[in-house]
Short mmCIF file of C-alpha atoms in Angstrom, two decimals:
data_model
loop_
_atom_site.label_atom_id
_atom_site.label_comp_id
_atom_site.label_asym_id
_atom_site.label_seq_id
_atom_site.Cartn_x
_atom_site.Cartn_y
_atom_site.Cartn_z
CA MET A 666 0.02 0.12 0.22
CA GLU A 667 1.34 3.54 -1.21
CA LEU A 668 2.30 5.72 1.99
CA ASP A 669 -0.34 9.25 1.62
CA LEU A 670 2.56 11.74 3.09
CA THR A 671 1.07 14.67 1.38
CA PRO A 672 0.66 17.73 4.40
CA LYS A 673 -2.59 18.45 5.36
CA LEU A 674 -4.23 21.31 6.85
CA PRO A 675 -6.55 20.66 9.97
CA LYS A 676 -10.62 20.79 9.83
CA LYS A 677 -12.88 22.73 12.46
CA VAL A 678 -13.90 20.27 15.39
CA TYR A 679 -15.82 22.45 17.26
CA GLY A 680 -15.95 26.38 18.40
CA GLY A 681 -18.51 29.85 19.55
CA ASP A 682 -18.48 33.06 20.30
CA GLY A 683 -14.97 32.29 22.40
CA GLY A 684 -12.89 30.82 19.88
CA SER A 685 -12.46 26.98 18.10
CA TYR A 686 -10.72 23.95 18.11
CA PHE A 687 -9.17 22.17 15.03
CA ALA A 688 -7.20 18.61 14.59
CA TRP A 689 -6.21 16.67 11.88
CA CYS A 690 -8.31 13.44 11.26
CA PRO A 691 -6.49 10.02 10.61
CA GLU A 692 -9.09 10.22 7.65
CA ASP A 693 -7.05 12.75 5.71
CA LEU A 694 -3.60 12.28 7.41
CA PRO A 695 -3.37 8.22 7.33
CA MET A 696 0.02 8.65 8.72
CA LEU A 697 -1.32 10.19 12.17
CA LYS A 698 -3.42 6.71 12.79
CA GLU A 699 -0.17 4.85 11.26
CA GLY A 700 2.00 5.99 13.39
CA ASN A 701 0.17 6.94 15.80
CA ILE A 702 0.09 10.22 16.05
CA GLY A 703 -2.18 12.97 17.26
CA ALA A 704 -2.27 16.91 15.95
CA ALA A 705 -4.55 19.68 16.80
CA LYS A 706 -4.89 23.84 17.11
CA LEU A 707 -6.38 25.77 19.96
CA ALA A 708 -7.80 29.06 18.39
CA LEU A 709 -8.90 31.59 21.73
CA GLU A 710 -9.94 34.94 20.51
CA GLN A 711 -10.46 38.06 23.28
CA HIS A 712 -11.23 36.58 26.48
CA GLY A 713 -12.02 33.16 25.22
CA PHE A 714 -11.88 30.45 27.65
CA ALA A 715 -11.00 26.44 27.05
CA VAL A 716 -12.39 25.27 30.82
CA PRO A 717 -10.67 22.44 31.81
CA ARG A 718 -9.50 19.54 30.81
CA TYR A 719 -7.61 16.19 30.87
CA SER A 720 -6.79 14.32 27.75
CA ASP A 721 -6.10 10.41 26.23
CA SER A 722 -2.44 11.56 25.42
CA PRO A 723 1.04 12.87 26.66
CA LYS A 724 1.49 15.88 24.08
CA VAL A 725 3.87 19.04 23.63
CA ALA A 726 2.06 22.60 23.27
CA TYR A 727 3.46 25.05 21.31
CA VAL A 728 2.44 28.04 21.17
CA LEU A 729 2.06 29.71 17.27
CA GLN A 730 0.63 33.16 18.29
CA GLY A 731 -0.63 35.72 20.31
CA SER A 732 0.06 35.61 24.66
CA GLY A 733 -2.17 34.76 27.57
CA THR A 734 -2.87 32.89 30.68
CA ALA A 735 -2.20 28.26 31.03
CA GLY A 736 -3.63 26.88 34.48
CA ILE A 737 -1.91 23.43 34.19
CA VAL A 738 -2.26 20.89 37.08
CA LEU A 739 -0.08 17.62 37.62
CA PRO A 740 -1.60 14.59 39.26
CA GLU A 741 -1.92 15.11 42.72
CA LYS A 742 -0.18 18.95 42.85
CA GLU A 743 -1.16 22.67 43.65
CA GLU A 744 -2.29 24.26 40.07
CA LYS A 745 0.16 26.30 38.17
CA VAL A 746 -0.44 29.56 36.29
CA ILE A 747 1.57 30.41 33.45
CA ALA A 748 2.04 33.26 31.73
CA ILE A 749 1.93 31.54 27.90
CA LYS A 750 3.61 33.90 25.19
CA GLU A 751 3.77 33.16 21.23
CA GLY A 752 7.50 30.40 21.40
CA ASP A 753 6.57 28.82 24.49
CA SER A 754 6.70 25.22 24.00
CA ILE A 755 4.96 23.57 27.08
CA ALA A 756 4.90 19.19 28.14
CA LEU A 757 1.93 17.92 29.20
CA PRO A 758 2.36 14.36 30.17
CA PHE A 759 -1.03 11.65 30.80
CA GLY A 760 -2.90 12.89 33.85
CA VAL A 761 -2.33 16.86 33.68
CA VAL A 762 -4.96 19.48 33.55
CA THR A 763 -5.11 22.09 31.39
CA TRP A 764 -6.50 25.63 31.12
CA TRP A 765 -6.47 27.73 28.54
CA PHE A 766 -7.32 32.22 28.69
CA ASN A 767 -7.43 34.76 26.36
CA SER A 768 -6.84 38.02 27.37
CA GLN A 769 -5.95 40.24 24.52
CA GLU A 770 -7.11 41.65 21.21
CA THR A 771 -5.29 38.87 19.73
CA ASP A 772 -5.73 35.87 18.71
CA LEU A 773 -4.46 33.07 21.04
CA VAL A 774 -2.80 30.38 18.78
CA ILE A 775 -1.45 27.07 20.05
CA LEU A 776 0.18 24.13 18.22
CA PHE A 777 -0.69 20.19 20.31
CA LEU A 778 1.16 17.19 18.98
CA GLY A 779 1.91 14.16 20.77
CA GLU A 780 1.59 10.29 20.66
CA THR A 781 -2.10 8.20 20.58
CA HIS A 782 -0.10 4.78 21.42
CA LYS A 783 -2.78 4.67 24.57
CA ALA A 784 -5.59 6.83 23.24
CA HIS A 785 -9.21 5.54 22.78
CA LYS A 786 -8.58 6.55 18.84
CA ARG A 787 -5.66 6.40 17.26
CA GLY A 788 -4.30 8.78 15.74
CA GLN A 789 -6.68 11.29 17.24
CA PHE A 790 -6.61 13.22 20.87
CA THR A 791 -10.09 12.93 23.36
CA ASP A 792 -10.28 15.54 25.76
CA PHE A 793 -12.62 15.12 28.80
CA TYR A 794 -13.94 18.14 30.21
CA LEU A 795 -14.72 18.80 33.75
CA THR A 796 -17.16 21.62 33.17
CA GLY A 797 -19.81 22.08 30.38
CA SER A 798 -22.51 21.11 28.49
CA ASN A 799 -20.32 17.66 28.01
CA GLY A 800 -18.22 17.52 31.07
CA ILE A 801 -18.07 15.23 33.77
CA PHE A 802 -20.97 16.21 35.68
CA THR A 803 -23.04 15.90 32.77
CA GLY A 804 -22.91 11.88 33.02
CA PHE A 805 -23.60 11.12 36.77
CA THR A 806 -27.03 11.63 38.19
CA PRO A 807 -27.78 14.20 40.87
CA GLU A 808 -27.62 11.63 42.96
CA PHE A 809 -24.12 10.56 42.76
CA VAL A 810 -22.45 14.30 42.45
CA GLY A 811 -24.50 15.17 45.96
CA ARG A 812 -22.68 12.58 47.81
CA ALA A 813 -19.91 12.64 45.91
CA TRP A 814 -19.07 16.13 46.58
CA ASP A 815 -21.73 16.45 49.63
CA LEU A 816 -23.85 19.25 47.91
CA ASP A 817 -27.70 19.69 48.25
CA GLU A 818 -30.14 19.55 45.20
CA GLY A 819 -29.96 23.12 44.55
CA THR A 820 -26.07 23.67 44.50
CA VAL A 821 -26.06 19.94 41.57
CA LYS A 822 -28.26 21.69 39.29
CA LYS A 823 -26.80 25.14 39.22
CA LEU A 824 -23.12 23.43 38.67
CA VAL A 825 -24.30 20.58 36.69
CA GLY A 826 -26.69 23.36 34.15
CA SER A 827 -25.23 26.33 34.57
CA GLN A 828 -22.73 26.36 31.99
CA THR A 829 -24.26 25.66 29.02
CA GLY A 830 -21.02 25.81 26.22
CA LYS A 831 -18.84 23.16 25.72
CA GLY A 832 -14.39 23.00 25.62
CA ILE A 833 -15.00 26.50 24.73
CA VAL A 834 -16.85 29.72 25.93
CA LYS A 835 -16.25 33.73 26.29
CA LEU A 836 -16.20 34.97 29.47
CA ASP A 837 -17.08 38.98 30.17
CA ALA A 838 -15.07 41.08 30.15
CA GLY A 839 -14.81 42.50 33.51
CA PHE A 840 -14.50 38.73 35.15
CA LYS A 841 -11.04 38.38 37.11
CA MET A 842 -8.71 35.17 36.63
CA PRO A 843 -5.92 34.25 38.49
CA MET A 844 -3.25 36.19 37.57
CA PRO A 845 0.27 34.31 36.59
CA LYS A 846 3.47 33.36 38.44
CA SER A 847 6.83 33.81 37.27
CA GLU A 848 8.17 31.37 39.40
CA ASP A 849 5.58 29.28 37.79
CA ARG A 850 7.14 28.54 33.91
CA GLU A 851 9.84 27.47 35.25
CA GLY A 852 10.05 23.57 34.56
CA PHE A 853 7.16 23.41 32.75
CA VAL A 854 8.08 25.84 30.26
CA LEU A 855 10.68 26.45 27.68
CA ASN A 856 10.51 29.68 24.84
CA CYS A 857 12.26 28.55 21.77
CA LEU A 858 12.85 32.16 20.49
CA GLU A 859 14.53 32.97 23.58
CA ALA A 860 16.19 29.90 24.42
CA PRO A 861 20.06 29.10 23.64
CA LEU A 862 20.43 28.13 20.09
CA ASP A 863 21.82 24.43 19.27
CA VAL A 864 23.01 25.04 16.07
CA ASP A 865 23.40 28.30 14.54
CA ILE A 866 24.62 28.09 10.69
CA LYS A 867 25.17 32.25 9.71
CA ASP A 868 22.76 32.84 6.93
CA GLY A 869 21.88 28.94 7.11
CA GLY A 870 19.17 28.32 9.58
CA ARG A 871 19.19 27.68 13.62
CA VAL A 872 17.67 25.11 15.75
CA VAL A 873 16.87 24.99 19.61
CA VAL A 874 15.57 21.21 21.04
CA LEU A 875 13.30 20.42 23.35
CA ASN A 876 14.88 17.30 25.06
CA THR A 877 15.45 16.06 29.27
CA LYS A 878 18.17 18.47 29.88
CA ASN A 879 16.34 22.03 28.80
CA LEU A 880 12.57 20.68 29.60
CA PRO A 881 12.37 17.64 32.47
CA LEU A 882 8.84 17.13 31.33
CA VAL A 883 9.47 16.11 27.77
CA GLY A 884 10.71 13.07 30.06
CA GLU A 885 7.37 12.09 31.07
CA VAL A 886 5.79 12.52 27.38
CA GLY A 887 7.85 10.55 26.09
CA PHE A 888 9.29 12.30 23.07
CA GLY A 889 11.34 15.23 22.31
CA ALA A 890 10.85 18.70 19.75
CA ASP A 891 12.69 21.10 18.40
CA LEU A 892 11.72 24.71 16.50
CA VAL A 893 13.91 25.00 12.92
CA ARG A 894 14.62 28.45 11.76
CA ILE A 895 16.08 28.24 7.86
CA ASP A 896 17.21 31.78 6.00
CA ALA A 897 15.94 32.49 2.25
CA HIS A 898 16.52 29.77 -0.47
CA SER A 899 18.54 27.81 2.48
CA MET A 900 18.32 23.92 2.48
CA CYS A 901 17.98 21.52 5.12
CA SER A 902 20.64 19.15 4.73
CA PRO A 903 19.10 15.74 3.78
CA GLY A 904 18.99 13.17 6.98
CA PHE A 905 17.25 10.47 8.74
CA SER A 906 16.11 9.36 12.12
CA CYS A 907 18.46 6.50 12.86
CA ASP A 908 16.72 5.48 16.26
CA SER A 909 13.10 4.39 14.69
CA ALA A 910 11.30 7.58 15.13
CA LEU A 911 8.91 9.46 13.16
CA GLN A 912 8.72 12.92 12.25
CA VAL A 913 5.96 14.95 13.01
CA THR A 914 6.44 18.36 11.27
CA TYR A 915 4.07 21.66 11.48
CA ILE A 916 5.19 24.43 9.25
CA VAL A 917 5.28 27.59 10.83
CA ALA A 918 5.88 30.56 9.27
CA GLY A 919 7.13 30.65 5.12
CA SER A 920 7.25 28.31 2.90
CA GLY A 921 9.17 25.83 0.74
CA ARG A 922 10.00 22.74 -1.02
CA VAL A 923 9.69 19.59 1.00
CA GLN A 924 10.96 16.17 -0.20
CA VAL A 925 11.15 12.47 0.78
CA VAL A 926 12.76 8.77 -0.35
CA GLY A 927 12.27 5.78 1.16
CA ALA A 928 12.63 2.14 0.71
CA ASP A 929 14.64 1.32 -2.64
CA GLY A 930 15.34 5.15 -3.51
CA LYS A 931 11.80 6.10 -4.52
CA ARG A 932 10.83 9.71 -3.92
CA VAL A 933 7.23 9.47 -1.99
CA LEU A 934 7.38 13.04 -1.34
CA GLU A 935 8.04 15.91 -3.88
CA THR A 936 5.78 19.49 -2.67
CA HIS A 937 5.50 22.46 -1.57
CA ILE A 938 4.70 23.31 1.99
CA LYS A 939 3.19 26.74 3.59
CA ALA A 940 2.46 28.25 6.84
CA GLY A 941 0.14 25.72 8.48
CA SER A 942 0.75 22.72 7.25
CA LEU A 943 1.20 19.00 9.18
CA PHE A 944 3.84 16.44 7.35
CA ILE A 945 4.61 12.87 8.91
CA VAL A 946 7.85 11.47 7.55
CA PRO A 947 7.78 7.58 8.37
CA ARG A 948 10.43 5.95 10.32
CA PHE A 949 14.21 6.47 8.68
CA PHE A 950 12.80 8.31 5.55
CA VAL A 951 15.03 10.79 4.30
CA VAL A 952 13.79 14.47 4.38
CA SER A 953 15.06 17.07 3.16
CA LYS A 954 13.32 20.93 2.81
CA ILE A 955 14.68 24.39 0.75
CA ALA A 956 12.56 27.67 2.02
CA ASP A 957 11.44 30.18 -0.31
CA PRO A 958 12.71 33.94 0.08
CA GLU A 959 11.09 34.56 3.24
CA GLY A 960 12.61 31.69 4.62
CA MET A 961 10.22 28.93 6.37
CA SER A 962 10.32 27.54 10.24
CA TRP A 963 8.72 24.23 11.47
CA PHE A 964 7.58 22.95 15.33
CA SER A 965 8.42 18.97 15.15
CA ILE A 966 8.19 16.09 17.08
CA VAL A 967 10.10 13.02 17.09
CA THR A 968 8.98 10.34 19.14
CA THR A 969 11.34 9.32 21.14
CA PRO A 970 12.56 12.12 24.49
CA ASP A 971 16.24 12.49 22.88
CA PRO A 972 16.55 11.98 19.39
CA ILE A 973 18.98 11.05 17.34
CA PHE A 974 20.00 11.92 13.76
CA THR A 975 22.00 11.21 10.79
CA HIS A 976 22.41 13.76 8.25
CA LEU A 977 23.71 12.25 4.57
CA ALA A 978 25.47 16.05 4.01
CA GLY A 979 28.63 17.89 5.95
CA ARG A 980 31.59 17.05 7.75
CA THR A 981 30.22 14.55 9.92
CA SER A 982 28.21 12.49 7.14
CA VAL A 983 28.00 9.21 6.74
CA TRP A 984 30.03 10.00 3.52
CA LYS A 985 32.87 11.01 5.31
CA ALA A 986 33.33 8.14 7.28
CA LEU A 987 33.27 5.69 4.71
CA SER A 988 36.79 4.77 2.94
CA PRO A 989 37.32 6.30 -0.65
CA GLU A 990 37.47 2.67 -2.06
CA VAL A 991 33.80 2.20 -0.24
CA LEU A 992 33.19 4.99 -2.44
CA GLN A 993 34.06 4.71 -6.05
CA ALA A 994 32.98 1.04 -5.35
CA ALA A 995 29.54 2.21 -4.80
CA PHE A 996 29.17 5.14 -6.90
CA LYS A 997 31.18 3.14 -9.82
CA VAL A 998 33.36 6.86 -10.44
CA ASP A 999 36.63 6.80 -10.81
CA PRO A 1000 39.44 8.51 -7.90
CA GLU A 1001 38.82 11.81 -8.88
CA VAL A 1002 34.66 11.88 -8.98
CA GLU A 1003 35.39 10.40 -5.36
CA GLN A 1004 37.64 13.04 -4.39
CA SER A 1005 35.52 15.87 -5.30
CA PHE A 1006 32.01 14.55 -3.91
CA ARG A 1007 34.25 14.18 -0.60
CA SER A 1008 35.58 17.82 -0.18
CA LYS A 1009 32.26 19.43 -0.55
CA ARG A 1010 30.37 20.60 2.76
CA THR A 1011 33.62 19.89 4.85
CA SER A 1012 31.61 21.89 7.50
CA ASP A 1013 29.62 20.28 10.75
CA ALA A 1014 26.36 22.43 9.26
CA ILE A 1015 23.23 21.33 8.82
CA PHE A 1016 21.88 23.95 6.60
CA PHE A 1017 23.40 25.29 3.66
CA PRO A 1018 22.73 28.73 2.61
CA PRO A 1019 22.44 29.35 -0.89
CA SER A 1020 26.12 29.36 -3.01
CA ASN A 1021 26.61 33.15 -4.33
#
């Protein structure tokens, strides 16, 4: 069966005055189900409030646009109220309860990427809401709610029936939400636009990698992530994940071209990609990208906490390690061609600026 790796845009799942929730569906992007990957976006308008919920999947959240407030409650822990802004990454392990609020005029847009190995449905997240018309209270009888929380019947009716919104609601402009605490960000958030760069190539590109060292909760979600930004016309070296991980890539800004090569040297994807699209590179497949004139950036998760990549160009590529005679025999070329091939790309760079 041929793999459909075509980049896709998400579809709206629900929404209202306060904002909308979008998701990529396995029916449109089969690799989600194949790789047990979930992907979704939350867009909150001013005063939009995503009510408390938990998920059946661990995730990494990345703030694509705007600023706002997030509430995070780890199992049997105190609530953390965190100010979030563009570029923030947050690891969300199993069992975490979250809420999200936007007090600003600019929409707050958050990307969620994660694994669905233990999810109810392969390839998509299922959220469980604590309140609202589809909240857990609505499923229990008033008797059970009353006994569990020691409440009288009138209070139970107010708790269960007052909030008629579903998932996302719009709060009154004067409603006061909890104020975030700066110390609550520590250990929970890494801003990829401000963090030290793991790779910085002049006129080429920059990378920030999320791993267990700079965001310990990454170890609990079970996969790593990175933000990659490449400059105009630059190329990201062909490479693959050598530890059997999938690469799930969301284009944050800009546009460019991508090629993916699989088994038997077959090019399985060659397309133009733009901001807002998502695609998945299967295990061991080789991928490379070239940016358009405005450059390109993408946020990816890799389905292992501390991923290892092999790049096929540059000083550390496998070509440099192989003996000259092996390359001559493998390519069936003379020593002059082999030497020309070997002498190029002698730096450690994984991004290549356009030739002058």
